[in-house]
PDB file of C-alpha atoms in Angstrom:
ATOM      1  CA  MET A   1      97.203 163.655 162.778  1.00 44.00           C
ATOM      2  CA  GLU A   2     100.387 165.639 162.300  1.00 47.00           C
ATOM      3  CA  LYS A   3      99.991 169.417 162.176  1.00 46.00           C
ATOM      4  CA  ARG A   4     102.077 171.426 159.734  1.00 52.00           C
ATOM      5  CA  LEU A   5     102.733 175.129 159.509  1.00 51.00           C
ATOM      6  CA  ILE A   6     101.258 176.460 156.296  1.00 53.00           C
ATOM      7  CA  HIS A   7     101.722 179.946 154.971  1.00 54.00           C
ATOM      8  CA  SER A   8      99.134 181.233 152.566  1.00 54.00           C
ATOM      9  CA  PRO A   9      98.140 184.862 152.102  1.00 52.00           C
ATOM     10  CA  HIS A  10      94.537 183.700 151.614  1.00 51.00           C
ATOM     11  CA  LEU A  11      94.610 181.755 154.877  1.00 49.00           C
ATOM     12  CA  GLU A  12      96.143 184.743 156.658  1.00 50.00           C
ATOM     13  CA  ARG A  13      93.410 187.067 155.363  1.00 49.00           C
ATOM     14  CA  THR A  14      90.760 184.498 156.242  1.00 46.00           C
ATOM     15  CA  PHE A  15      92.169 184.076 159.739  1.00 47.00           C
ATOM     16  CA  LEU A  16      92.403 187.816 160.310  1.00 48.00           C
ATOM     17  CA  SER A  17      88.903 188.499 158.999  1.00 48.00           C
ATOM     18  CA  HIS A  18      87.492 185.537 160.925  1.00 47.00           C
ATOM     19  CA  TYR A  19      88.884 186.805 164.216  1.00 49.00           C
ATOM     20  CA  SER A  20      88.475 190.492 163.524  1.00 48.00           C
ATOM     21  CA  PRO A  21      86.435 192.175 166.284  1.00 52.00           C
ATOM     22  CA  GLU A  22      84.368 194.117 163.764  1.00 58.00           C
ATOM     23  CA  GLY A  23      83.407 191.001 161.749  1.00 57.00           C
ATOM     24  CA  THR A  24      79.721 190.095 161.615  1.00 60.00           C
ATOM     25  CA  PRO A  25      78.538 186.536 162.349  1.00 60.00           C
ATOM     26  CA  GLU A  26      77.789 186.072 158.623  1.00 64.00           C
ATOM     27  CA  GLU A  27      81.315 187.181 157.681  1.00 61.00           C
ATOM     28  CA  GLU A  28      82.709 184.816 160.293  1.00 60.00           C
ATOM     29  CA  ARG A  29      80.713 181.883 158.835  1.00 59.00           C
ATOM     30  CA  GLU A  30      81.871 182.737 155.303  1.00 60.00           C
ATOM     31  CA  SER A  31      85.472 182.981 156.484  1.00 57.00           C
ATOM     32  CA  SER A  32      85.190 179.667 158.276  1.00 56.00           C
ATOM     33  CA  VAL A  33      83.842 177.964 155.136  1.00 55.00           C
ATOM     34  CA  ALA A  34      86.585 179.552 153.009  1.00 55.00           C
ATOM     35  CA  LEU A  35      89.230 178.340 155.454  1.00 53.00           C
ATOM     36  CA  GLU A  36      87.841 174.791 155.408  1.00 55.00           C
ATOM     37  CA  GLU A  37      87.749 174.806 151.590  1.00 56.00           C
ATOM     38  CA  GLU A  38      91.340 176.077 151.460  1.00 54.00           C
ATOM     39  CA  LEU A  39      92.501 173.323 153.803  1.00 56.00           C
ATOM     40  CA  ASP A  40      90.687 170.702 151.687  1.00 63.00           C
ATOM     41  CA  HIS A  41      92.795 171.679 148.684  1.00 87.00           C
ATOM     42  CA  LEU A  42      96.287 171.261 150.110  1.00 97.00           C
ATOM     43  CA  TRP A  43      98.961 169.138 148.479  1.00 98.00           C
ATOM     44  CA  LYS A  44     102.110 167.509 149.866  1.00 98.00           C
ATOM     45  CA  VAL A  45     105.457 167.959 148.123  1.00 98.00           C
ATOM     46  CA  ILE A  46     107.383 164.732 148.694  1.00 99.00           C
ATOM     47  CA  VAL A  47     111.091 164.265 147.999  1.00 99.00           C
ATOM     48  CA  TRP A  48     112.231 160.670 147.487  1.00 99.00           C
ATOM     49  CA  ASN A  49     115.537 158.996 148.226  1.00 98.00           C
ATOM     50  CA  ASP A  50     117.827 158.225 145.312  1.00 96.00           C
ATOM     51  CA  PRO A  51     121.253 156.604 145.008  1.00 94.00           C
ATOM     52  CA  VAL A  52     122.737 159.524 143.071  1.00 96.00           C
ATOM     53  CA  ASN A  53     122.593 162.823 144.963  1.00 97.00           C
ATOM     54  CA  LEU A  54     124.907 163.616 147.860  1.00 97.00           C
ATOM     55  CA  MET A  55     123.301 164.391 151.210  1.00 97.00           C
ATOM     56  CA  SER A  56     124.943 167.822 151.283  1.00 98.00           C
ATOM     57  CA  TYR A  57     123.489 168.576 147.838  1.00 98.00           C
ATOM     58  CA  VAL A  58     119.968 167.635 148.974  1.00 98.00           C
ATOM     59  CA  VAL A  59     120.345 169.985 151.973  1.00 98.00           C
ATOM     60  CA  TYR A  60     121.520 172.758 149.629  1.00 98.00           C
ATOM     61  CA  VAL A  61     118.565 172.275 147.252  1.00 98.00           C
ATOM     62  CA  LEU A  62     115.994 172.272 150.071  1.00 98.00           C
ATOM     63  CA  GLN A  63     117.486 175.491 151.450  1.00 98.00           C
ATOM     64  CA  LYS A  64     117.530 177.114 148.010  1.00 98.00           C
ATOM     65  CA  ILE A  65     113.994 176.168 146.920  1.00 98.00           C
ATOM     66  CA  PHE A  66     112.067 176.291 150.200  1.00 97.00           C
ATOM     67  CA  GLY A  67     114.205 178.687 152.216  1.00 96.00           C
ATOM     68  CA  HIS A  68     114.595 176.068 154.946  1.00 96.00           C
ATOM     69  CA  SER A  69     117.265 176.668 157.574  1.00 97.00           C
ATOM     70  CA  LYS A  70     120.233 174.311 157.446  1.00 98.00           C
ATOM     71  CA  GLU A  71     118.826 172.439 160.460  1.00 98.00           C
ATOM     72  CA  VAL A  72     115.368 171.930 158.911  1.00 98.00           C
ATOM     73  CA  ALA A  73     116.848 170.975 155.523  1.00 98.00           C
ATOM     74  CA  THR A  74     119.182 168.493 157.242  1.00 98.00           C
ATOM     75  CA  ARG A  75     116.266 166.966 159.159  1.00 98.00           C
ATOM     76  CA  HIS A  76     114.356 166.455 155.880  1.00 98.00           C
ATOM     77  CA  MET A  77     117.457 165.035 154.189  1.00 98.00           C
ATOM     78  CA  LEU A  78     117.948 162.502 156.993  1.00 98.00           C
ATOM     79  CA  GLU A  79     114.282 161.506 156.794  1.00 98.00           C
ATOM     80  CA  ILE A  80     114.665 161.038 153.031  1.00 98.00           C
ATOM     81  CA  HIS A  81     117.814 158.977 153.552  1.00 97.00           C
ATOM     82  CA  HIS A  82     116.473 156.749 156.341  1.00 98.00           C
ATOM     83  CA  ASP A  83     112.740 156.511 155.498  1.00 98.00           C
ATOM     84  CA  GLY A  84     112.936 156.820 151.719  1.00 98.00           C
ATOM     85  CA  LYS A  85     110.951 160.050 151.536  1.00 98.00           C
ATOM     86  CA  SER A  86     110.050 163.276 153.318  1.00 98.00           C
ATOM     87  CA  ILE A  87     107.132 165.678 153.046  1.00 98.00           C
ATOM     88  CA  VAL A  88     109.075 168.907 152.627  1.00 98.00           C
ATOM     89  CA  CYS A  89     106.114 171.223 152.111  1.00 96.00           C
ATOM     90  CA  THR A  90     102.308 171.332 152.184  1.00 97.00           C
ATOM     91  CA  THR A  91     100.806 173.988 149.941  1.00 97.00           C
ATOM     92  CA  GLU A  92      98.290 174.802 147.212  1.00 97.00           C
ATOM     93  CA  GLN A  93      98.400 172.562 144.118  1.00 96.00           C
ATOM     94  CA  GLU A  94      99.759 175.158 141.690  1.00 96.00           C
ATOM     95  CA  LYS A  95     102.582 176.177 144.001  1.00 97.00           C
ATOM     96  CA  GLY A  96     103.325 172.515 144.737  1.00 98.00           C
ATOM     97  CA  GLU A  97     103.623 171.792 141.016  1.00 98.00           C
ATOM     98  CA  ARG A  98     106.168 174.611 140.699  1.00 98.00           C
ATOM     99  CA  TYR A  99     108.155 173.216 143.631  1.00 98.00           C
ATOM    100  CA  VAL A 100     108.182 169.719 142.104  1.00 99.00           C
ATOM    101  CA  SER A 101     109.393 171.170 138.777  1.00 98.00           C
ATOM    102  CA  GLN A 102     112.169 173.052 140.560  1.00 99.00           C
ATOM    103  CA  LEU A 103     113.208 169.926 142.455  1.00 99.00           C
ATOM    104  CA  HIS A 104     113.300 167.958 139.187  1.00 98.00           C
ATOM    105  CA  ALA A 105     115.436 170.702 137.603  1.00 98.00           C
ATOM    106  CA  PHE A 106     117.955 170.177 140.430  1.00 98.00           C
ATOM    107  CA  GLY A 107     117.912 166.423 139.755  1.00 98.00           C
ATOM    108  CA  LEU A 108     115.882 165.337 142.792  1.00 98.00           C
ATOM    109  CA  GLN A 109     112.997 162.888 142.635  1.00 98.00           C
ATOM    110  CA  ALA A 110     109.810 164.551 143.864  1.00 99.00           C
ATOM    111  CA  THR A 111     106.074 164.044 143.621  1.00 98.00           C
ATOM    112  CA  LEU A 112     102.912 165.883 144.588  1.00 98.00           C
ATOM    113  CA  GLU A 113     100.113 164.160 146.540  1.00 97.00           C
ATOM    114  CA  LYS A 114      96.755 165.455 147.705  1.00 96.00           C
ATOM    115  CA  ASP A 115      96.790 165.930 151.471  1.00 90.00           C
ATOM    116  CA  ALA A 116      94.213 163.675 153.098  1.00 81.00           C
TER     117      ALA A 116
END
């Protein structure tokens, strides 16, 4: 199973409270359950290859929307080009829907899938 870096303020708070030295065992159990529930509700933003957009444009869009470095955006673009798709982000559903809308506005083909 591939591990991905996920940033979520809720996850950060959960992690910090879970490993806080002053946390009680009950708080730690609640935090652990909350973290598991959060991870169960993650969605993958997938960008698909198309015959229209230039590779440099795809890199630009990924940098603009996701804040990826040029190197990371280029890696995703090459994966899209060679494999037909790339998972560019894993996030909460609502945020993923916004990302997909933004990608569509830039003319890229993108979908949202529940992370297994």
